CSV table of N, CA and C in Angstrom, one decimal:
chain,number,residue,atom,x,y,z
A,1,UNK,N,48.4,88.9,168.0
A,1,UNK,CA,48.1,90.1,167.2
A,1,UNK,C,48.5,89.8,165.8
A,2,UNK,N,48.0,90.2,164.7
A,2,UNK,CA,48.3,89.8,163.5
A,2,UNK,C,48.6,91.3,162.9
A,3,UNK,N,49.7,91.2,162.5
A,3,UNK,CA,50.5,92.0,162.2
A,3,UNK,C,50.0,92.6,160.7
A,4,UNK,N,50.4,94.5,160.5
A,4,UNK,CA,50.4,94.3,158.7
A,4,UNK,C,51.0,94.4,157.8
A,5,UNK,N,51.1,94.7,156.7
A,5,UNK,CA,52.4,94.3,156.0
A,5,UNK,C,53.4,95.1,156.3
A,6,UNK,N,53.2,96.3,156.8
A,6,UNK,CA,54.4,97.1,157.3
A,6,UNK,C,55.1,96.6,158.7
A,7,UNK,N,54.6,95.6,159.3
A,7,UNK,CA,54.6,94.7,160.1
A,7,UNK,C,54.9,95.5,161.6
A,8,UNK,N,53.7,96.6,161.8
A,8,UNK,CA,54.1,97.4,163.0
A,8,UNK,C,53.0,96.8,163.7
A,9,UNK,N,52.6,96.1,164.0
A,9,UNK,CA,51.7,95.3,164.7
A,9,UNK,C,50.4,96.0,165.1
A,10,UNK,N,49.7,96.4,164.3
A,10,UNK,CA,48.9,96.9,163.9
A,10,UNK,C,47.4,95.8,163.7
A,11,UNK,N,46.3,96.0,164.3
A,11,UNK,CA,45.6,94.9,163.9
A,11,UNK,C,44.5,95.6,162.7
A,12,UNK,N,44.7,94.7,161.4
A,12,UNK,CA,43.7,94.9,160.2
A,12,UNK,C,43.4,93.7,159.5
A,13,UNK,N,43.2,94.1,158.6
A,13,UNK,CA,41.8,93.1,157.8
A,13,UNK,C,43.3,91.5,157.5
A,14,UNK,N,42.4,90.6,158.0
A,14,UNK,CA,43.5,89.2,157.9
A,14,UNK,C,44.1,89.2,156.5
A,15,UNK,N,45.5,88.8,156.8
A,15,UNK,CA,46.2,88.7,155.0
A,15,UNK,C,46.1,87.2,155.1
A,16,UNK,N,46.6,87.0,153.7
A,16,UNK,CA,46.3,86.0,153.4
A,16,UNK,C,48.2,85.4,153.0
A,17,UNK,N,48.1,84.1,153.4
A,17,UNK,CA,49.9,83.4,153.3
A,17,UNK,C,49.6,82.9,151.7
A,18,UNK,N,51.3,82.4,151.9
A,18,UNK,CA,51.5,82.4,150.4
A,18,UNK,C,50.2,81.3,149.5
A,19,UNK,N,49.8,80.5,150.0
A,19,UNK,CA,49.2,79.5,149.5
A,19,UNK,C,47.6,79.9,149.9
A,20,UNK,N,47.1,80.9,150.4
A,20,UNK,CA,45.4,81.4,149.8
A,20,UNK,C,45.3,81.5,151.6
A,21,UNK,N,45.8,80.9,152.8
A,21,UNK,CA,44.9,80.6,153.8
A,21,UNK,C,45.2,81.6,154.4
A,22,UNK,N,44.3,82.2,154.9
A,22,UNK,CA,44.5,83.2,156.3
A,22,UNK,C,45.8,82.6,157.3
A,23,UNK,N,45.9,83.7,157.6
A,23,UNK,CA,47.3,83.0,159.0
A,23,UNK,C,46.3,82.0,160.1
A,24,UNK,N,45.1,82.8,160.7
A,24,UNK,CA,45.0,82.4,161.5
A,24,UNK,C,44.2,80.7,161.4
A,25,UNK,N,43.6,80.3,160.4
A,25,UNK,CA,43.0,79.4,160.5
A,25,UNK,C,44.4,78.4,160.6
A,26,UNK,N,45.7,78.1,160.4
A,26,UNK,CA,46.6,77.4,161.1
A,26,UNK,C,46.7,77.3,162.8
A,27,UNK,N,46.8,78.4,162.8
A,27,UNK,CA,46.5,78.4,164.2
A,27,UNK,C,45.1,78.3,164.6
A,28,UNK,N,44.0,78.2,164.7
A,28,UNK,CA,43.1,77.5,164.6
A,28,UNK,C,43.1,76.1,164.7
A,29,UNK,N,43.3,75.8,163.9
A,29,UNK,CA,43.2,73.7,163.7
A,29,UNK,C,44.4,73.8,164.6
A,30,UNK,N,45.6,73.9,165.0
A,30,UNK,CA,46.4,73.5,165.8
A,30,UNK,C,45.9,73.3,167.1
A,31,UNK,N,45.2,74.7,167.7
A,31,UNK,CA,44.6,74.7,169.0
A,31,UNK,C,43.3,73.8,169.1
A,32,UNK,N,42.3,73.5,167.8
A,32,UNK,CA,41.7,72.4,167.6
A,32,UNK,C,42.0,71.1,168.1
A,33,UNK,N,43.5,70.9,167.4
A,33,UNK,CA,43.6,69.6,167.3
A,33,UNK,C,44.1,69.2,169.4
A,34,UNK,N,45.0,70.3,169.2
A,34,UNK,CA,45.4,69.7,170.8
A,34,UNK,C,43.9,69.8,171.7
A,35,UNK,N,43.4,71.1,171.8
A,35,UNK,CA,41.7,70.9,172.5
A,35,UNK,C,40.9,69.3,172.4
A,36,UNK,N,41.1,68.9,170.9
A,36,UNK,CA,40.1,67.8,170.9
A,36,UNK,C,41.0,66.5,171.4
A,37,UNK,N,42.0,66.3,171.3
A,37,UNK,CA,42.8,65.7,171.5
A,37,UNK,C,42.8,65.2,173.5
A,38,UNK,N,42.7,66.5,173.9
A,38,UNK,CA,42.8,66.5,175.6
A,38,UNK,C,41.0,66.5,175.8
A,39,UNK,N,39.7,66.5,174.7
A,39,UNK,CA,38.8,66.2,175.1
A,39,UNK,C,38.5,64.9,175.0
A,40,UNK,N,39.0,64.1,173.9
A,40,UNK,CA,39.4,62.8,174.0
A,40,UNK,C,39.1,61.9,175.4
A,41,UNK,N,40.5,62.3,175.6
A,41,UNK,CA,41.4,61.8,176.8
A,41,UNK,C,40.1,62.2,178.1
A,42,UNK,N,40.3,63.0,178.3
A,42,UNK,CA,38.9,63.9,179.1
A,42,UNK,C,37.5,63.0,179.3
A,43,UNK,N,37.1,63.1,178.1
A,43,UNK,CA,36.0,62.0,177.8
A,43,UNK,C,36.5,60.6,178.4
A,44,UNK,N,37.0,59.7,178.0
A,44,UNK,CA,37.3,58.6,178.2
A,44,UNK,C,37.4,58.7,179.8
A,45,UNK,N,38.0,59.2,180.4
A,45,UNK,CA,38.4,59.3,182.0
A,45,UNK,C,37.0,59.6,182.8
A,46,UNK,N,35.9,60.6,182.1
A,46,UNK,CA,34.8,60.6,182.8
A,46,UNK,C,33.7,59.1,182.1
A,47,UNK,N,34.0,58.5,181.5
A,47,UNK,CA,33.1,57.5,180.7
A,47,UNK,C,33.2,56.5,181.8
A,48,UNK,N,34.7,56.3,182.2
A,48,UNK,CA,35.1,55.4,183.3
A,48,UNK,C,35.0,55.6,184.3
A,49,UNK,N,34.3,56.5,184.8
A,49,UNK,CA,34.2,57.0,186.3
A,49,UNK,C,32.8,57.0,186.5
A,50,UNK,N,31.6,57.1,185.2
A,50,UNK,CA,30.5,56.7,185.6
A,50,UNK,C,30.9,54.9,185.5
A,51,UNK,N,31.5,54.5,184.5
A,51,UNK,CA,31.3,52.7,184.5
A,51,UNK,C,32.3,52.6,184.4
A,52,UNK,N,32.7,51.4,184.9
A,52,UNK,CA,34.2,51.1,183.7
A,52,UNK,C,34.2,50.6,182.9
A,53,UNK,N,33.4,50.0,182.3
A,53,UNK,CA,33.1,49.4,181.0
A,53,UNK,C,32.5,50.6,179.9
A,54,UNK,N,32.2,51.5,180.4
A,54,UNK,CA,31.3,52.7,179.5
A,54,UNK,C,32.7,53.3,178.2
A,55,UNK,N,32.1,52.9,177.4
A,55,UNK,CA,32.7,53.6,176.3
A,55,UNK,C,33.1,55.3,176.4
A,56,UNK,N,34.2,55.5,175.9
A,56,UNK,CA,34.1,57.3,176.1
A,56,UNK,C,33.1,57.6,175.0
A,57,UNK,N,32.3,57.7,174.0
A,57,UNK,CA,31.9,58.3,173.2
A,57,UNK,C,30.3,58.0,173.9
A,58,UNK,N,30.2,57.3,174.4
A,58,UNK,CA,28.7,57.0,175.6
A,58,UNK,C,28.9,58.0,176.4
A,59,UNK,N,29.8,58.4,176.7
A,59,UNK,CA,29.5,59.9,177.8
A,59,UNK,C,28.5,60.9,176.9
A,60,UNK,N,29.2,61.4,176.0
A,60,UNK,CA,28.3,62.6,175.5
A,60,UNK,C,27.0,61.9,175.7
A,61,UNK,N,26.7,60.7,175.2
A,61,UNK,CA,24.9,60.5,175.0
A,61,UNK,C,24.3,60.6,176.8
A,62,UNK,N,25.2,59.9,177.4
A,62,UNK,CA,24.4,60.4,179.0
A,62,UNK,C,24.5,62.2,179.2
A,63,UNK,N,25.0,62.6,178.7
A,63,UNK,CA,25.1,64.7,178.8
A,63,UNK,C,23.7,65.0,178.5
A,64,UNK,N,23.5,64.6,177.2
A,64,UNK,CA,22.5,64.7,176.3
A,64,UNK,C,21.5,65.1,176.8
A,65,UNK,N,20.8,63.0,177.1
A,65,UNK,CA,20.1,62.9,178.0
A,65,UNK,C,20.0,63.0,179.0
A,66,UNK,N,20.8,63.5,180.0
A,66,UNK,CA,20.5,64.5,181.2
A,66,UNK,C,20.3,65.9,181.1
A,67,UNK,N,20.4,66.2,179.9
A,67,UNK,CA,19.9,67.6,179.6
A,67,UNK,C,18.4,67.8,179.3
A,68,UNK,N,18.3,66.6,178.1
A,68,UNK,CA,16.8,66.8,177.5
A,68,UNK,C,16.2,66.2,177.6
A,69,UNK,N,16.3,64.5,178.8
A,69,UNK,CA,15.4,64.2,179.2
A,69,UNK,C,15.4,63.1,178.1
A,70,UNK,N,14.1,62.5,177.7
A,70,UNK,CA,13.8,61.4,176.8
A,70,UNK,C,13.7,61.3,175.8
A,71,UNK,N,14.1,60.7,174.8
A,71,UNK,CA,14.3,60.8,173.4
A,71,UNK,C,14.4,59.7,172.9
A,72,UNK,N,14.3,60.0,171.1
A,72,UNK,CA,14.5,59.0,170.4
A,72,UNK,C,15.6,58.7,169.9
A,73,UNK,N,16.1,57.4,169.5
A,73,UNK,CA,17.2,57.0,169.5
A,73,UNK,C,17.7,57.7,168.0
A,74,UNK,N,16.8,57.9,167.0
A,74,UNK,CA,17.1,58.4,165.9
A,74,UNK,C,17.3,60.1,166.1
A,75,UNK,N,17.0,61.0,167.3
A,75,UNK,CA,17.0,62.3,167.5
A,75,UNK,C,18.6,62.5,168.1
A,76,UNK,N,19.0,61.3,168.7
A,76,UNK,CA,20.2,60.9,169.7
A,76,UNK,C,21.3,61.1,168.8
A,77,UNK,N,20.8,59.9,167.6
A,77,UNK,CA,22.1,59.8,166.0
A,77,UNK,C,22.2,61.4,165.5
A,78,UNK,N,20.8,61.9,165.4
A,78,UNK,CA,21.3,62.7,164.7
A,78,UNK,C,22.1,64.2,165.8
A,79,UNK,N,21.8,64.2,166.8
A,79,UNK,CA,22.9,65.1,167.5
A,79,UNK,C,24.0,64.7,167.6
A,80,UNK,N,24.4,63.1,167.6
A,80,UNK,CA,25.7,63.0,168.4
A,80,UNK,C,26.2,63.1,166.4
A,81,UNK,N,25.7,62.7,165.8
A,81,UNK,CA,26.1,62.4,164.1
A,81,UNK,C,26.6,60.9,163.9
A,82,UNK,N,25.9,60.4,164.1
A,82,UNK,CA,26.4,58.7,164.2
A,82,UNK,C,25.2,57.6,163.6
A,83,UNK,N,25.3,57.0,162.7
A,83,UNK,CA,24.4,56.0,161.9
A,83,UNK,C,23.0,55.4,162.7
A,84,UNK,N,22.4,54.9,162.2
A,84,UNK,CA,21.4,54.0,163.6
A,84,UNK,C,22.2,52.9,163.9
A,85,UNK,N,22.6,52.1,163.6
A,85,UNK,CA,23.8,50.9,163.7
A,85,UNK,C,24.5,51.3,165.2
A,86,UNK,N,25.1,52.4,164.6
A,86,UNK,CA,26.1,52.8,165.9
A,86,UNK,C,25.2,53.0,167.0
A,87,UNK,N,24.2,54.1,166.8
A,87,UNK,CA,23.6,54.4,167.9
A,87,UNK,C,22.8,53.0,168.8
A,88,UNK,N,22.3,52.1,167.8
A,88,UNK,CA,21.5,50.7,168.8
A,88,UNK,C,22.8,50.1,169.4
A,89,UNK,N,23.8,49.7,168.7
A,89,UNK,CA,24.9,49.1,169.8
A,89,UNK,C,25.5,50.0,170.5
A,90,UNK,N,25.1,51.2,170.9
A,90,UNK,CA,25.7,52.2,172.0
A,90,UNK,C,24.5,52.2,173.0
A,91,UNK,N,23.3,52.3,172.5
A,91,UNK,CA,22.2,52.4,174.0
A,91,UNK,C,22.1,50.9,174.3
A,92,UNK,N,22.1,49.9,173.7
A,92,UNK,CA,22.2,48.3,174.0
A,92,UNK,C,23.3,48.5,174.9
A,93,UNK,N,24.5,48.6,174.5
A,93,UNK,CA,25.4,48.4,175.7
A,93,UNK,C,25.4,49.5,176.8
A,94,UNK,N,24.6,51.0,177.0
A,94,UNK,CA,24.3,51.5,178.2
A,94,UNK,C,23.1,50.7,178.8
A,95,UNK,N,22.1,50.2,178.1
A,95,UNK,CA,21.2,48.9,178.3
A,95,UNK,C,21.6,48.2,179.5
A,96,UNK,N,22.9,47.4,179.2
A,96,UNK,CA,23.4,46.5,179.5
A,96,UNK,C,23.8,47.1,180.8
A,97,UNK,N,24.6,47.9,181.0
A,97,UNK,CA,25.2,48.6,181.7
A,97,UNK,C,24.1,49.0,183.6
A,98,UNK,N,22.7,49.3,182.6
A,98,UNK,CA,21.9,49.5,183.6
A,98,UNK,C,21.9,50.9,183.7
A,99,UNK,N,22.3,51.8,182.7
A,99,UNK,CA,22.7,53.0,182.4
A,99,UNK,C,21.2,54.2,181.7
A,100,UNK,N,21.2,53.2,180.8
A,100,UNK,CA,19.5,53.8,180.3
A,100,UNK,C,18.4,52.5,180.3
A,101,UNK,N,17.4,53.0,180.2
A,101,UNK,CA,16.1,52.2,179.9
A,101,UNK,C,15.6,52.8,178.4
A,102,UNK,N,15.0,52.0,177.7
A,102,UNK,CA,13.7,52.1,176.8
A,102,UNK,C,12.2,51.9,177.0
A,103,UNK,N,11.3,53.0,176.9
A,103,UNK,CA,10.2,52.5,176.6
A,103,UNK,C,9.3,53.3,175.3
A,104,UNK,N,8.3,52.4,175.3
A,104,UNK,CA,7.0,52.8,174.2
A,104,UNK,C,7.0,54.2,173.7
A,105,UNK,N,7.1,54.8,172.6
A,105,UNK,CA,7.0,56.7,172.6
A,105,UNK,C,5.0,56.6,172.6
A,106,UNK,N,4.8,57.1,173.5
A,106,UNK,CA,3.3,57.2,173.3
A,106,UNK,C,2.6,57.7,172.0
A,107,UNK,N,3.3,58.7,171.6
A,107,UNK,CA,2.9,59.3,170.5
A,107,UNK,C,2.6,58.5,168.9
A,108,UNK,N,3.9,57.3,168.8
A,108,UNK,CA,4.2,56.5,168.1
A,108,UNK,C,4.8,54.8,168.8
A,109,UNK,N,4.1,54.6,168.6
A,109,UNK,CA,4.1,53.1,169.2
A,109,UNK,C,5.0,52.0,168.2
A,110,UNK,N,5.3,52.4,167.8
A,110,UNK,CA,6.5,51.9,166.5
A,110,UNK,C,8.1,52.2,167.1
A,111,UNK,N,8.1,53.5,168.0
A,111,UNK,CA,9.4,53.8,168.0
A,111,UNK,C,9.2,54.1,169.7
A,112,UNK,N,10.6,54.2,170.0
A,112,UNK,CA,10.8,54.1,171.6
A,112,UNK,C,12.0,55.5,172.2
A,113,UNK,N,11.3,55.8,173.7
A,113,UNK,CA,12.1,56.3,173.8
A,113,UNK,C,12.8,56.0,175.1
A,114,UNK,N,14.3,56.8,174.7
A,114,UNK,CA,15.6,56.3,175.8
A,114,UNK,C,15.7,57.4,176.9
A,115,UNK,N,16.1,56.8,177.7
A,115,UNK,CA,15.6,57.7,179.1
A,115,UNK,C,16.8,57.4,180.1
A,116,UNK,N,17.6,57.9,181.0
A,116,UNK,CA,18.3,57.9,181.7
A,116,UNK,C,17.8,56.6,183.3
A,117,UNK,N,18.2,56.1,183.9
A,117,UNK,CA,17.5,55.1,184.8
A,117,UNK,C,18.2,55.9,186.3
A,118,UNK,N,17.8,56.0,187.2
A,118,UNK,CA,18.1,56.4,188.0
A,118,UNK,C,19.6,55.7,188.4
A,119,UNK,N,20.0,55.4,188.5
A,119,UNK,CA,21.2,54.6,188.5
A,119,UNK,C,22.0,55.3,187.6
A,120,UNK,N,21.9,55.4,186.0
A,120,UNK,CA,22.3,56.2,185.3
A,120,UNK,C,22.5,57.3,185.8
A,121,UNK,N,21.3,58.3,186.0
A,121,UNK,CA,21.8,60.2,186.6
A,121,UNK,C,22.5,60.3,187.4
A,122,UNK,N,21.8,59.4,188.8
A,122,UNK,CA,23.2,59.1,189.9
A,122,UNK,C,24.6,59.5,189.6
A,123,UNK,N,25.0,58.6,189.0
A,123,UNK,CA,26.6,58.2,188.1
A,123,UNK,C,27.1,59.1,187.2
A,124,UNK,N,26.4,59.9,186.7
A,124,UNK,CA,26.5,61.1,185.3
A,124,UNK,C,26.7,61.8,186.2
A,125,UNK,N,25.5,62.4,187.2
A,125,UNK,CA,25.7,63.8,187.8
A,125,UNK,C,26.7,63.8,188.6
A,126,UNK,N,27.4,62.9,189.6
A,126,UNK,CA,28.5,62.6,190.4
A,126,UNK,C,29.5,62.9,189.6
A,127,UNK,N,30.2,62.5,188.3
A,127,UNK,CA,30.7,62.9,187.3
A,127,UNK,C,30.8,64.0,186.7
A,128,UNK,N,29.8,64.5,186.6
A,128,UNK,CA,29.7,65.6,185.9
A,128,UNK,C,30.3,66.6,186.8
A,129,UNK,N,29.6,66.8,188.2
A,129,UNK,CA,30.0,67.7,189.2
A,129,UNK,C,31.4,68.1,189.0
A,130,UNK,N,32.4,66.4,189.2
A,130,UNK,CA,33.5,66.6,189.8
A,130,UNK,C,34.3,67.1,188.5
A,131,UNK,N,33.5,67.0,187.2
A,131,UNK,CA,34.5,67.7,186.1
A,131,UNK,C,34.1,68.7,186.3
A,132,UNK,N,33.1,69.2,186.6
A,132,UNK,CA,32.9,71.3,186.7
A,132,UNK,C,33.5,71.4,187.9
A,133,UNK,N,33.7,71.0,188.7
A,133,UNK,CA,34.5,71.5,189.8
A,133,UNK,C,35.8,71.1,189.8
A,134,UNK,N,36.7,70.4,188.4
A,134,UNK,CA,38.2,70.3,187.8
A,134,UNK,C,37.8,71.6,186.9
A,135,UNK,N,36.8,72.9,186.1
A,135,UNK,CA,36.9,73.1,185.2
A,135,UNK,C,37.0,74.8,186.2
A,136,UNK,N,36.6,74.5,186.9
A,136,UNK,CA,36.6,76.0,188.2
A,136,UNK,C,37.6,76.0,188.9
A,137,UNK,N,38.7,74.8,188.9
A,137,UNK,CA,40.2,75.2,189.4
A,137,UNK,C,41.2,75.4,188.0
A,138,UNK,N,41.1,74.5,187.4
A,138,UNK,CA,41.9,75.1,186.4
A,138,UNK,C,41.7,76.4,185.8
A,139,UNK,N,40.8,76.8,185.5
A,139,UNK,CA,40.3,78.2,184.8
A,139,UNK,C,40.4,79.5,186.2
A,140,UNK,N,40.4,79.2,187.8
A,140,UNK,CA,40.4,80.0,188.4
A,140,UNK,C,41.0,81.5,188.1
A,141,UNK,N,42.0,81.9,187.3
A,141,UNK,CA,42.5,82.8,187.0
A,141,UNK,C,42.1,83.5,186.1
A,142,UNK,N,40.7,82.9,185.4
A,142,UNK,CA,39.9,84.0,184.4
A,142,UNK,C,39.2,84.6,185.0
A,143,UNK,N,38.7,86.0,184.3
A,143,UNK,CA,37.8,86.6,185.1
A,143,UNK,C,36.3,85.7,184.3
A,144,UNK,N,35.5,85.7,185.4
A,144,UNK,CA,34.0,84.8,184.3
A,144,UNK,C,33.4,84.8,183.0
A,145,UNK,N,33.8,86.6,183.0
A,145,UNK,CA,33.4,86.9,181.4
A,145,UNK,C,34.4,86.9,180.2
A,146,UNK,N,35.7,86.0,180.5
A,146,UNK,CA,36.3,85.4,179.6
A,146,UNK,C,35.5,83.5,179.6
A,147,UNK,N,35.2,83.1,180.6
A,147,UNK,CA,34.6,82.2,180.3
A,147,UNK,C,33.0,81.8,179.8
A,148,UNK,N,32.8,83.0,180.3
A,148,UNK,CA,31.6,83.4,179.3
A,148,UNK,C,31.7,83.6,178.1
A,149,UNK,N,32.5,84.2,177.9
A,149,UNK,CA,33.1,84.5,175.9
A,149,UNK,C,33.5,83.2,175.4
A,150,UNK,N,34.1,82.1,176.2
A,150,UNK,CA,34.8,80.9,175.9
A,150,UNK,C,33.7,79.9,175.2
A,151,UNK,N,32.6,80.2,176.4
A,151,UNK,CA,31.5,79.2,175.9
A,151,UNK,C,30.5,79.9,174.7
A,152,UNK,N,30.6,81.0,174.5
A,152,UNK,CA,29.9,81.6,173.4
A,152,UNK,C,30.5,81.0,172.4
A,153,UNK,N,31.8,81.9,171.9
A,153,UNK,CA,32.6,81.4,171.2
A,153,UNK,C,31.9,79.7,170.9
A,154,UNK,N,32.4,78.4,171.8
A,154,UNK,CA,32.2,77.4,171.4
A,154,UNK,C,31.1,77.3,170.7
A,155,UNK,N,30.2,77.6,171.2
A,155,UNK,CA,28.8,77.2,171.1
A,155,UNK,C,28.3,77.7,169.7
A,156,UNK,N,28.7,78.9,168.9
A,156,UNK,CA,28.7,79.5,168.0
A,156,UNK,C,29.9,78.6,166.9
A,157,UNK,N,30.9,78.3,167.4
A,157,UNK,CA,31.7,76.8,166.6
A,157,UNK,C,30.4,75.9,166.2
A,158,UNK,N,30.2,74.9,167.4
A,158,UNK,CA,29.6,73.9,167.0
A,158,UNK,C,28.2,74.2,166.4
A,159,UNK,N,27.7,75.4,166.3
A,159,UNK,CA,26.2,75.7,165.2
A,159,UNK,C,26.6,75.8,164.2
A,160,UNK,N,27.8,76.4,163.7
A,160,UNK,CA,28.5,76.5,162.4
A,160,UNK,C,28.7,75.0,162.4
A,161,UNK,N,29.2,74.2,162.5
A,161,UNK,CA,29.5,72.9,162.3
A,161,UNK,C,28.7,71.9,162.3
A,162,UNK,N,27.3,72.1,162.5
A,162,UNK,CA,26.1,71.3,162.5
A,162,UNK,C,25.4,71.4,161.6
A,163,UNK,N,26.0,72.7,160.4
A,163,UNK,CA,25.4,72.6,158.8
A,163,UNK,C,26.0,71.8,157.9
């Protein structure tokens, strides 16, 4: 609760600390930093359980592409926010992996699109499961429409953050 200046714990319009910042955006980045920090870690542990060679930052691109299906490598960069550089040595080595395939974009025969291989979904969805079913025992003590609010919330983060 954020207190006001008469400090009876009263919730009103945010003050501001000595130096301009709202209280709460400290608290904010702190809960940031540990969240991203344990998604990190998170990431990495499911990157290795579809491959062990799979990079953690190649997880999100298999999510992606098990969400939306086929795409272009340059549609890929600009979701995940990563150069073309990065992105060709990241599908080359799911390539390699046996993870994704490329083919011809019909539309444009100049450019290609990346597609998940069955071997690939296999390996993601088995993964995926077993972290939604780690994210349904840990959280068991919410009622749903806190986790409903949770993923709003998020989701409303990261559209603010993709301007």
């Amino acid at each position: 609760m954020h207190e006001d200046a008469n400090g009876d714990g009263q919730r009103g319009e945010p003050t501001a600390s000595g130096n301009g910042v709202d209280q709460e955006f400290p608290s904010l980045e702190r809960e940031l930093t540990v969240f991203l920090r344990r998604a990190r870690a998170s990431s990495g542990e499911m990157a290795r359980a579809v491959h062990p060679d799979l990079e953690s930052s190649a997880y999100g691109l298999l999510f992606r592409l098990e969400e939306c299906g086929r795409q272009r490598a340059t549609e890929l960069a600009a979701y995940i926010g990563v150069g073309k550089a990065t992105m060709s040595r990241q599908l080359r080595a799911l390539e390699d992996l046996g993870l994704v395939t490329r083919e011809p974009d019909p539309a444009d025969g100049r450019a290609w699109l990346v597609h998940l291989t069955e071997e690939g979904r296999t390996r993601f969805r088995a993964v995926r499961e077993a972290r939604r079913a780690r994210y349904v025992r840990q959280l068991n003590g919410w009622d749903p429409r806190e986790v409903a609010e949770l993923a709003r919330l998020l989701h409303q983060l990261n559209t603010v953050m993709e301007k």
